Amino acid sequence: MPDVRIFTSFDMDHDGDLYDLLLEPSLKGNSGFEISGRSEPWTTEDLLEERVRHGICGADEVIVICGEHTAESSPVSAELRIAQQEEKPYFLLWGRREGMCTRPAGAKTGDSMYSWTREFLQEQISMTLRNAQPSEIPESCKRARGATWNG
């Protein structure tokens, strides 16, 4: 089974340690996902937005790691906006058990923030793979060419 390519969005000023925690299992090679892109310092808006958009487009899914200051992070909000524009599946991950994590600006009302557990990550990644595969229709369910239904 191929690895799911993940773009990871996080508040670089406060949550770099959380990114490292997510990166660790992907480097071991048996996690089912690989980090294909991540948040970067936003210096020149246009050039960086193009690079971030390219990274998000190359990913299968976007994980937004939420910490205590995520609501105040303009880069995380911009990355989420790009993921939404590109119609990439994404989810919000509660990054700190001991703190009150906040959702990025631009998160939809229905976007839940999920507890960070190994089981949840595996389930979410498996679901992304299943959704990416084209549905196969068994031969017994296919209509013969030229046949019509007379029900």
Short mmCIF file of N, CA and C in Angstrom, two decimals:
data_model
loop_
_atom_site.label_atom_id
_atom_site.label_comp_id
_atom_site.label_asym_id
_atom_site.label_seq_id
_atom_site.Cartn_x
_atom_site.Cartn_y
_atom_site.Cartn_z
N MET A 1 0.85 -1.18 0.00
CA MET A 1 0.00 0.00 0.00
C MET A 1 0.89 1.24 0.00
N PRO A 2 0.66 2.19 -0.92
CA PRO A 2 1.51 3.38 -0.99
C PRO A 2 1.24 4.30 0.20
N ASP A 3 2.25 5.08 0.53
CA ASP A 3 2.09 6.04 1.61
C ASP A 3 1.23 7.22 1.15
N VAL A 4 0.44 7.75 2.06
CA VAL A 4 -0.33 8.96 1.82
C VAL A 4 0.63 10.14 1.99
N ARG A 5 0.62 11.03 1.01
CA ARG A 5 1.47 12.21 1.08
C ARG A 5 0.73 13.29 1.86
N ILE A 6 1.37 13.78 2.92
CA ILE A 6 0.76 14.73 3.84
C ILE A 6 1.46 16.08 3.75
N PHE A 7 0.67 17.15 3.63
CA PHE A 7 1.19 18.50 3.84
C PHE A 7 0.81 18.85 5.27
N THR A 8 1.77 19.29 6.05
CA THR A 8 1.53 19.60 7.46
C THR A 8 1.58 21.10 7.68
N SER A 9 0.49 21.63 8.19
CA SER A 9 0.38 23.06 8.51
C SER A 9 0.44 23.21 10.03
N PHE A 10 1.27 24.12 10.50
CA PHE A 10 1.40 24.35 11.94
C PHE A 10 1.97 25.74 12.18
N ASP A 11 1.78 26.25 13.38
CA ASP A 11 2.29 27.56 13.79
C ASP A 11 3.79 27.41 14.05
N MET A 12 4.59 27.93 13.14
CA MET A 12 6.04 27.75 13.23
C MET A 12 6.63 28.44 14.46
N ASP A 13 6.00 29.49 14.95
CA ASP A 13 6.54 30.21 16.10
C ASP A 13 6.33 29.47 17.42
N HIS A 14 5.32 28.59 17.48
CA HIS A 14 4.98 27.96 18.76
C HIS A 14 4.91 26.44 18.73
N ASP A 15 4.75 25.83 17.56
CA ASP A 15 4.42 24.40 17.51
C ASP A 15 5.37 23.55 16.66
N GLY A 16 6.60 24.01 16.51
CA GLY A 16 7.57 23.22 15.76
C GLY A 16 7.82 21.86 16.39
N ASP A 17 7.74 21.78 17.72
CA ASP A 17 7.93 20.50 18.41
C ASP A 17 6.82 19.51 18.05
N LEU A 18 5.62 20.02 17.79
CA LEU A 18 4.51 19.13 17.40
C LEU A 18 4.73 18.58 16.00
N TYR A 19 5.25 19.42 15.13
CA TYR A 19 5.59 18.94 13.79
C TYR A 19 6.62 17.81 13.89
N ASP A 20 7.63 17.99 14.73
CA ASP A 20 8.66 16.96 14.91
C ASP A 20 8.04 15.65 15.39
N LEU A 21 7.04 15.73 16.27
CA LEU A 21 6.37 14.51 16.75
C LEU A 21 5.62 13.79 15.63
N LEU A 22 5.04 14.55 14.71
CA LEU A 22 4.35 13.94 13.59
C LEU A 22 5.34 13.40 12.56
N LEU A 23 6.44 14.09 12.40
CA LEU A 23 7.45 13.68 11.42
C LEU A 23 8.13 12.37 11.81
N GLU A 24 8.36 12.18 13.09
CA GLU A 24 9.10 11.00 13.57
C GLU A 24 8.57 9.66 13.05
N PRO A 25 7.26 9.36 13.19
CA PRO A 25 6.80 8.06 12.69
C PRO A 25 6.87 7.96 11.16
N SER A 26 6.76 9.07 10.46
CA SER A 26 6.83 9.00 9.00
C SER A 26 8.23 8.64 8.53
N LEU A 27 9.24 9.00 9.30
CA LEU A 27 10.61 8.68 8.93
C LEU A 27 10.94 7.20 9.15
N LYS A 28 10.19 6.55 10.01
CA LYS A 28 10.42 5.13 10.28
C LYS A 28 9.94 4.26 9.14
N GLY A 29 9.07 4.80 8.29
CA GLY A 29 8.68 4.09 7.08
C GLY A 29 7.52 3.13 7.20
N ASN A 30 6.95 2.93 8.36
CA ASN A 30 5.83 1.99 8.47
C ASN A 30 4.56 2.67 8.99
N SER A 31 4.48 3.97 8.83
CA SER A 31 3.34 4.72 9.36
C SER A 31 2.18 4.82 8.38
N GLY A 32 2.43 4.56 7.09
CA GLY A 32 1.39 4.71 6.08
C GLY A 32 1.32 6.10 5.50
N PHE A 33 2.18 7.02 5.98
CA PHE A 33 2.19 8.37 5.42
C PHE A 33 3.61 8.90 5.36
N GLU A 34 3.78 9.87 4.49
CA GLU A 34 5.04 10.59 4.40
C GLU A 34 4.73 12.08 4.38
N ILE A 35 5.58 12.86 5.00
CA ILE A 35 5.41 14.30 4.99
C ILE A 35 6.01 14.80 3.68
N SER A 36 5.15 15.30 2.79
CA SER A 36 5.63 15.76 1.48
C SER A 36 5.78 17.27 1.44
N GLY A 37 5.24 17.97 2.42
CA GLY A 37 5.35 19.42 2.49
C GLY A 37 4.98 19.89 3.88
N ARG A 38 5.39 21.10 4.19
CA ARG A 38 5.13 21.64 5.53
C ARG A 38 5.11 23.15 5.51
N SER A 39 4.65 23.72 6.61
CA SER A 39 4.66 25.17 6.74
C SER A 39 6.08 25.69 6.60
N GLU A 40 6.18 26.88 6.03
CA GLU A 40 7.47 27.56 5.88
C GLU A 40 7.29 29.00 6.36
N PRO A 41 8.40 29.65 6.69
CA PRO A 41 8.27 31.07 7.06
C PRO A 41 7.76 31.89 5.88
N TRP A 42 6.74 32.68 6.12
CA TRP A 42 6.16 33.52 5.07
C TRP A 42 6.90 34.85 5.05
N THR A 43 7.74 35.04 4.04
CA THR A 43 8.46 36.31 3.92
C THR A 43 7.93 37.11 2.74
N THR A 44 8.08 36.60 1.55
CA THR A 44 7.51 37.28 0.38
C THR A 44 6.24 36.54 -0.01
N GLU A 45 5.12 37.18 0.20
CA GLU A 45 3.80 36.57 0.07
C GLU A 45 3.56 35.81 -1.24
N ASP A 46 3.77 36.47 -2.38
CA ASP A 46 3.40 35.87 -3.65
C ASP A 46 4.21 34.62 -3.97
N LEU A 47 5.52 34.71 -3.84
CA LEU A 47 6.38 33.57 -4.15
C LEU A 47 6.10 32.42 -3.20
N LEU A 48 5.96 32.72 -1.93
CA LEU A 48 5.73 31.65 -0.96
C LEU A 48 4.35 31.03 -1.15
N GLU A 49 3.34 31.85 -1.42
CA GLU A 49 2.01 31.28 -1.62
C GLU A 49 2.02 30.30 -2.80
N GLU A 50 2.76 30.63 -3.85
CA GLU A 50 2.85 29.74 -4.99
C GLU A 50 3.54 28.43 -4.60
N ARG A 51 4.62 28.51 -3.81
CA ARG A 51 5.32 27.30 -3.36
C ARG A 51 4.43 26.46 -2.44
N VAL A 52 3.72 27.12 -1.53
CA VAL A 52 2.83 26.41 -0.61
C VAL A 52 1.70 25.76 -1.39
N ARG A 53 1.13 26.48 -2.34
CA ARG A 53 0.04 25.91 -3.16
C ARG A 53 0.55 24.68 -3.90
N HIS A 54 1.74 24.75 -4.44
CA HIS A 54 2.34 23.61 -5.14
C HIS A 54 2.50 22.42 -4.17
N GLY A 55 2.97 22.70 -2.95
CA GLY A 55 3.13 21.64 -1.95
C GLY A 55 1.80 21.01 -1.55
N ILE A 56 0.79 21.82 -1.39
CA ILE A 56 -0.53 21.31 -1.02
C ILE A 56 -1.13 20.52 -2.18
N CYS A 57 -0.96 21.01 -3.40
CA CYS A 57 -1.48 20.28 -4.57
C CYS A 57 -0.81 18.93 -4.73
N GLY A 58 0.45 18.81 -4.32
CA GLY A 58 1.18 17.55 -4.44
C GLY A 58 0.89 16.58 -3.32
N ALA A 59 0.11 17.00 -2.34
CA ALA A 59 -0.22 16.14 -1.20
C ALA A 59 -1.57 15.48 -1.42
N ASP A 60 -1.77 14.36 -0.73
CA ASP A 60 -3.06 13.68 -0.75
C ASP A 60 -4.00 14.26 0.30
N GLU A 61 -3.41 14.81 1.36
CA GLU A 61 -4.20 15.30 2.49
C GLU A 61 -3.40 16.35 3.23
N VAL A 62 -4.10 17.23 3.94
CA VAL A 62 -3.47 18.28 4.74
C VAL A 62 -3.84 18.05 6.20
N ILE A 63 -2.82 18.04 7.05
CA ILE A 63 -3.04 17.97 8.49
C ILE A 63 -2.70 19.33 9.06
N VAL A 64 -3.64 19.92 9.79
CA VAL A 64 -3.41 21.18 10.46
C VAL A 64 -3.23 20.87 11.94
N ILE A 65 -2.00 21.02 12.43
CA ILE A 65 -1.74 20.78 13.85
C ILE A 65 -2.10 22.05 14.60
N CYS A 66 -3.04 21.94 15.52
CA CYS A 66 -3.54 23.10 16.26
C CYS A 66 -2.91 23.16 17.64
N GLY A 67 -2.40 24.34 17.96
CA GLY A 67 -1.85 24.61 19.28
C GLY A 67 -2.59 25.77 19.90
N GLU A 68 -2.03 26.31 20.95
CA GLU A 68 -2.69 27.38 21.68
C GLU A 68 -2.77 28.70 20.92
N HIS A 69 -1.88 28.91 19.94
CA HIS A 69 -1.82 30.18 19.22
C HIS A 69 -2.20 30.05 17.74
N THR A 70 -2.76 28.93 17.35
CA THR A 70 -3.07 28.68 15.94
C THR A 70 -4.06 29.71 15.38
N ALA A 71 -5.01 30.15 16.17
CA ALA A 71 -6.00 31.13 15.70
C ALA A 71 -5.33 32.44 15.29
N GLU A 72 -4.16 32.73 15.86
CA GLU A 72 -3.45 33.98 15.58
C GLU A 72 -2.43 33.85 14.45
N SER A 73 -2.26 32.64 13.92
CA SER A 73 -1.23 32.40 12.92
C SER A 73 -1.74 32.66 11.51
N SER A 74 -1.29 33.75 10.91
CA SER A 74 -1.68 34.07 9.53
C SER A 74 -1.22 33.00 8.53
N PRO A 75 0.01 32.48 8.66
CA PRO A 75 0.42 31.44 7.71
C PRO A 75 -0.47 30.19 7.76
N VAL A 76 -0.85 29.74 8.95
CA VAL A 76 -1.71 28.55 9.05
C VAL A 76 -3.06 28.85 8.40
N SER A 77 -3.60 30.02 8.65
CA SER A 77 -4.88 30.39 8.03
C SER A 77 -4.76 30.42 6.51
N ALA A 78 -3.65 30.95 5.99
CA ALA A 78 -3.44 31.00 4.54
C ALA A 78 -3.31 29.59 3.98
N GLU A 79 -2.60 28.71 4.67
CA GLU A 79 -2.44 27.33 4.20
C GLU A 79 -3.78 26.60 4.19
N LEU A 80 -4.60 26.83 5.21
CA LEU A 80 -5.92 26.22 5.25
C LEU A 80 -6.78 26.74 4.10
N ARG A 81 -6.71 28.04 3.85
CA ARG A 81 -7.48 28.64 2.75
C ARG A 81 -7.07 28.00 1.41
N ILE A 82 -5.78 27.80 1.21
CA ILE A 82 -5.29 27.18 -0.03
C ILE A 82 -5.80 25.74 -0.13
N ALA A 83 -5.75 24.99 0.97
CA ALA A 83 -6.25 23.61 0.97
C ALA A 83 -7.73 23.58 0.60
N GLN A 84 -8.50 24.53 1.12
CA GLN A 84 -9.93 24.60 0.81
C GLN A 84 -10.14 24.96 -0.66
N GLN A 85 -9.37 25.91 -1.17
CA GLN A 85 -9.48 26.31 -2.58
C GLN A 85 -9.14 25.15 -3.51
N GLU A 86 -8.15 24.37 -3.13
CA GLU A 86 -7.70 23.25 -3.96
C GLU A 86 -8.52 21.98 -3.70
N GLU A 87 -9.50 22.08 -2.79
CA GLU A 87 -10.39 20.98 -2.44
C GLU A 87 -9.63 19.74 -1.97
N LYS A 88 -8.60 19.99 -1.19
CA LYS A 88 -7.82 18.90 -0.59
C LYS A 88 -8.50 18.49 0.72
N PRO A 89 -8.57 17.19 0.98
CA PRO A 89 -9.09 16.78 2.29
C PRO A 89 -8.12 17.25 3.37
N TYR A 90 -8.68 17.70 4.47
CA TYR A 90 -7.85 18.15 5.58
C TYR A 90 -8.57 17.84 6.88
N PHE A 91 -7.80 17.82 7.94
CA PHE A 91 -8.40 17.73 9.26
C PHE A 91 -7.55 18.48 10.26
N LEU A 92 -8.20 18.89 11.34
CA LEU A 92 -7.54 19.63 12.41
C LEU A 92 -7.17 18.66 13.52
N LEU A 93 -5.93 18.73 13.97
CA LEU A 93 -5.41 17.82 14.98
C LEU A 93 -5.12 18.59 16.26
N TRP A 94 -5.72 18.16 17.36
CA TRP A 94 -5.51 18.79 18.67
C TRP A 94 -4.07 18.48 19.09
N GLY A 95 -3.22 19.50 19.10
CA GLY A 95 -1.79 19.28 19.29
C GLY A 95 -1.32 19.15 20.72
N ARG A 96 -1.94 19.82 21.64
CA ARG A 96 -1.43 19.85 23.02
C ARG A 96 -2.51 19.39 24.00
N ARG A 97 -2.24 18.30 24.65
CA ARG A 97 -3.22 17.76 25.60
C ARG A 97 -3.42 18.68 26.79
N GLU A 98 -2.34 19.32 27.23
CA GLU A 98 -2.42 20.12 28.45
C GLU A 98 -2.92 21.54 28.21
N GLY A 99 -3.06 21.95 26.96
CA GLY A 99 -3.45 23.32 26.67
C GLY A 99 -4.76 23.41 25.92
N MET A 100 -5.26 24.61 25.83
CA MET A 100 -6.47 24.87 25.07
C MET A 100 -6.07 25.23 23.65
N CYS A 101 -6.24 24.32 22.74
CA CYS A 101 -5.85 24.52 21.35
C CYS A 101 -6.93 25.31 20.63
N THR A 102 -6.50 26.12 19.67
CA THR A 102 -7.44 26.95 18.93
C THR A 102 -7.43 26.57 17.45
N ARG A 103 -8.55 26.81 16.80
CA ARG A 103 -8.71 26.50 15.38
C ARG A 103 -8.18 27.68 14.57
N PRO A 104 -7.65 27.41 13.38
CA PRO A 104 -7.17 28.52 12.55
C PRO A 104 -8.33 29.36 12.02
N ALA A 105 -8.06 30.63 11.79
CA ALA A 105 -9.05 31.48 11.15
C ALA A 105 -9.35 30.87 9.78
N GLY A 106 -10.60 30.82 9.43
CA GLY A 106 -10.99 30.24 8.14
C GLY A 106 -11.47 28.81 8.26
N ALA A 107 -11.32 28.20 9.43
CA ALA A 107 -11.84 26.85 9.62
C ALA A 107 -13.37 26.92 9.53
N LYS A 108 -13.95 25.95 8.88
CA LYS A 108 -15.40 25.91 8.73
C LYS A 108 -16.05 25.49 10.05
N THR A 109 -17.29 25.88 10.21
CA THR A 109 -18.03 25.55 11.42
C THR A 109 -18.06 24.05 11.68
N GLY A 110 -18.17 23.26 10.63
CA GLY A 110 -18.25 21.81 10.77
C GLY A 110 -16.91 21.11 10.90
N ASP A 111 -15.80 21.85 10.84
CA ASP A 111 -14.48 21.24 10.98
C ASP A 111 -14.23 20.89 12.44
N SER A 112 -14.15 19.61 12.72
CA SER A 112 -13.86 19.16 14.08
C SER A 112 -12.36 19.13 14.30
N MET A 113 -11.97 19.24 15.56
CA MET A 113 -10.58 19.09 15.94
C MET A 113 -10.46 17.74 16.63
N TYR A 114 -9.60 16.88 16.12
CA TYR A 114 -9.51 15.50 16.59
C TYR A 114 -8.35 15.29 17.54
N SER A 115 -8.55 14.39 18.49
CA SER A 115 -7.48 14.01 19.41
C SER A 115 -6.36 13.35 18.63
N TRP A 116 -5.15 13.64 19.02
CA TRP A 116 -3.98 13.11 18.34
C TRP A 116 -3.64 11.75 18.93
N THR A 117 -4.10 10.71 18.25
CA THR A 117 -3.75 9.35 18.66
C THR A 117 -3.24 8.61 17.43
N ARG A 118 -2.43 7.61 17.65
CA ARG A 118 -1.91 6.81 16.55
C ARG A 118 -3.06 6.15 15.79
N GLU A 119 -4.05 5.65 16.53
CA GLU A 119 -5.18 4.98 15.92
C GLU A 119 -5.97 5.92 15.00
N PHE A 120 -6.18 7.16 15.47
CA PHE A 120 -6.92 8.11 14.65
C PHE A 120 -6.16 8.41 13.37
N LEU A 121 -4.86 8.65 13.47
CA LEU A 121 -4.06 8.94 12.28
C LEU A 121 -4.12 7.79 11.28
N GLN A 122 -3.99 6.57 11.75
CA GLN A 122 -4.04 5.41 10.86
C GLN A 122 -5.40 5.30 10.19
N GLU A 123 -6.46 5.52 10.95
CA GLU A 123 -7.82 5.45 10.40
C GLU A 123 -8.03 6.53 9.34
N GLN A 124 -7.60 7.74 9.63
CA GLN A 124 -7.78 8.86 8.71
C GLN A 124 -6.98 8.63 7.43
N ILE A 125 -5.76 8.15 7.56
CA ILE A 125 -4.90 7.90 6.40
C ILE A 125 -5.48 6.77 5.55
N SER A 126 -5.98 5.72 6.18
CA SER A 126 -6.61 4.61 5.44
C SER A 126 -7.83 5.11 4.68
N MET A 127 -8.60 5.98 5.30
CA MET A 127 -9.79 6.52 4.65
C MET A 127 -9.39 7.36 3.43
N THR A 128 -8.33 8.13 3.55
CA THR A 128 -7.87 8.93 2.42
C THR A 128 -7.48 8.03 1.26
N LEU A 129 -6.78 6.94 1.55
CA LEU A 129 -6.39 5.99 0.49
C LEU A 129 -7.62 5.36 -0.16
N ARG A 130 -8.59 4.95 0.66
CA ARG A 130 -9.80 4.33 0.11
C ARG A 130 -10.54 5.31 -0.79
N ASN A 131 -10.65 6.55 -0.35
CA ASN A 131 -11.39 7.55 -1.13
C ASN A 131 -10.67 7.91 -2.42
N ALA A 132 -9.37 7.75 -2.46
CA ALA A 132 -8.59 8.09 -3.65
C ALA A 132 -8.66 7.02 -4.72
N GLN A 133 -9.02 5.80 -4.34
CA GLN A 133 -9.07 4.71 -5.31
C GLN A 133 -10.40 4.73 -6.05
N PRO A 134 -10.34 4.51 -7.36
CA PRO A 134 -11.60 4.47 -8.12
C PRO A 134 -12.43 3.26 -7.70
N SER A 135 -13.73 3.46 -7.68
CA SER A 135 -14.63 2.37 -7.31
C SER A 135 -14.65 1.33 -8.41
N GLU A 136 -14.52 0.08 -8.03
CA GLU A 136 -14.60 -1.00 -9.00
C GLU A 136 -16.00 -1.59 -8.96
N ILE A 137 -16.59 -1.75 -10.13
CA ILE A 137 -17.92 -2.33 -10.23
C ILE A 137 -17.75 -3.78 -10.64
N PRO A 138 -18.26 -4.70 -9.84
CA PRO A 138 -18.13 -6.12 -10.21
C PRO A 138 -18.80 -6.37 -11.56
N GLU A 139 -18.25 -7.28 -12.32
CA GLU A 139 -18.79 -7.61 -13.64
C GLU A 139 -20.26 -8.01 -13.57
N SER A 140 -20.63 -8.73 -12.50
CA SER A 140 -22.01 -9.19 -12.37
C SER A 140 -23.00 -8.04 -12.21
N CYS A 141 -22.51 -6.86 -11.84
CA CYS A 141 -23.38 -5.71 -11.64
C CYS A 141 -23.41 -4.77 -12.84
N LYS A 142 -22.53 -5.01 -13.79
CA LYS A 142 -22.48 -4.14 -14.96
C LYS A 142 -23.58 -4.52 -15.94
N ARG A 143 -24.11 -3.52 -16.60
CA ARG A 143 -25.14 -3.73 -17.60
C ARG A 143 -24.46 -4.10 -18.91
N ALA A 144 -25.04 -5.04 -19.60
CA ALA A 144 -24.51 -5.44 -20.91
C ALA A 144 -24.64 -4.26 -21.86
N ARG A 145 -23.66 -4.09 -22.71
CA ARG A 145 -23.65 -2.97 -23.65
C ARG A 145 -24.92 -3.05 -24.52
N GLY A 146 -25.64 -1.95 -24.58
CA GLY A 146 -26.84 -1.89 -25.42
C GLY A 146 -28.10 -2.37 -24.69
N ALA A 147 -27.96 -2.96 -23.52
CA ALA A 147 -29.14 -3.46 -22.80
C ALA A 147 -29.87 -2.30 -22.15
N THR A 148 -31.16 -2.43 -22.03
CA THR A 148 -31.98 -1.41 -21.36
C THR A 148 -32.73 -2.07 -20.22
N TRP A 149 -33.13 -1.23 -19.30
CA TRP A 149 -33.85 -1.75 -18.13
C TRP A 149 -35.33 -1.56 -18.37
N ASN A 150 -36.08 -2.61 -18.17
CA ASN A 150 -37.53 -2.53 -18.36
C ASN A 150 -38.21 -2.85 -17.05
N GLY A 151 -38.05 -1.96 -16.10
CA GLY A 151 -38.57 -2.24 -14.76
C GLY A 151 -39.87 -1.68 -14.56
#
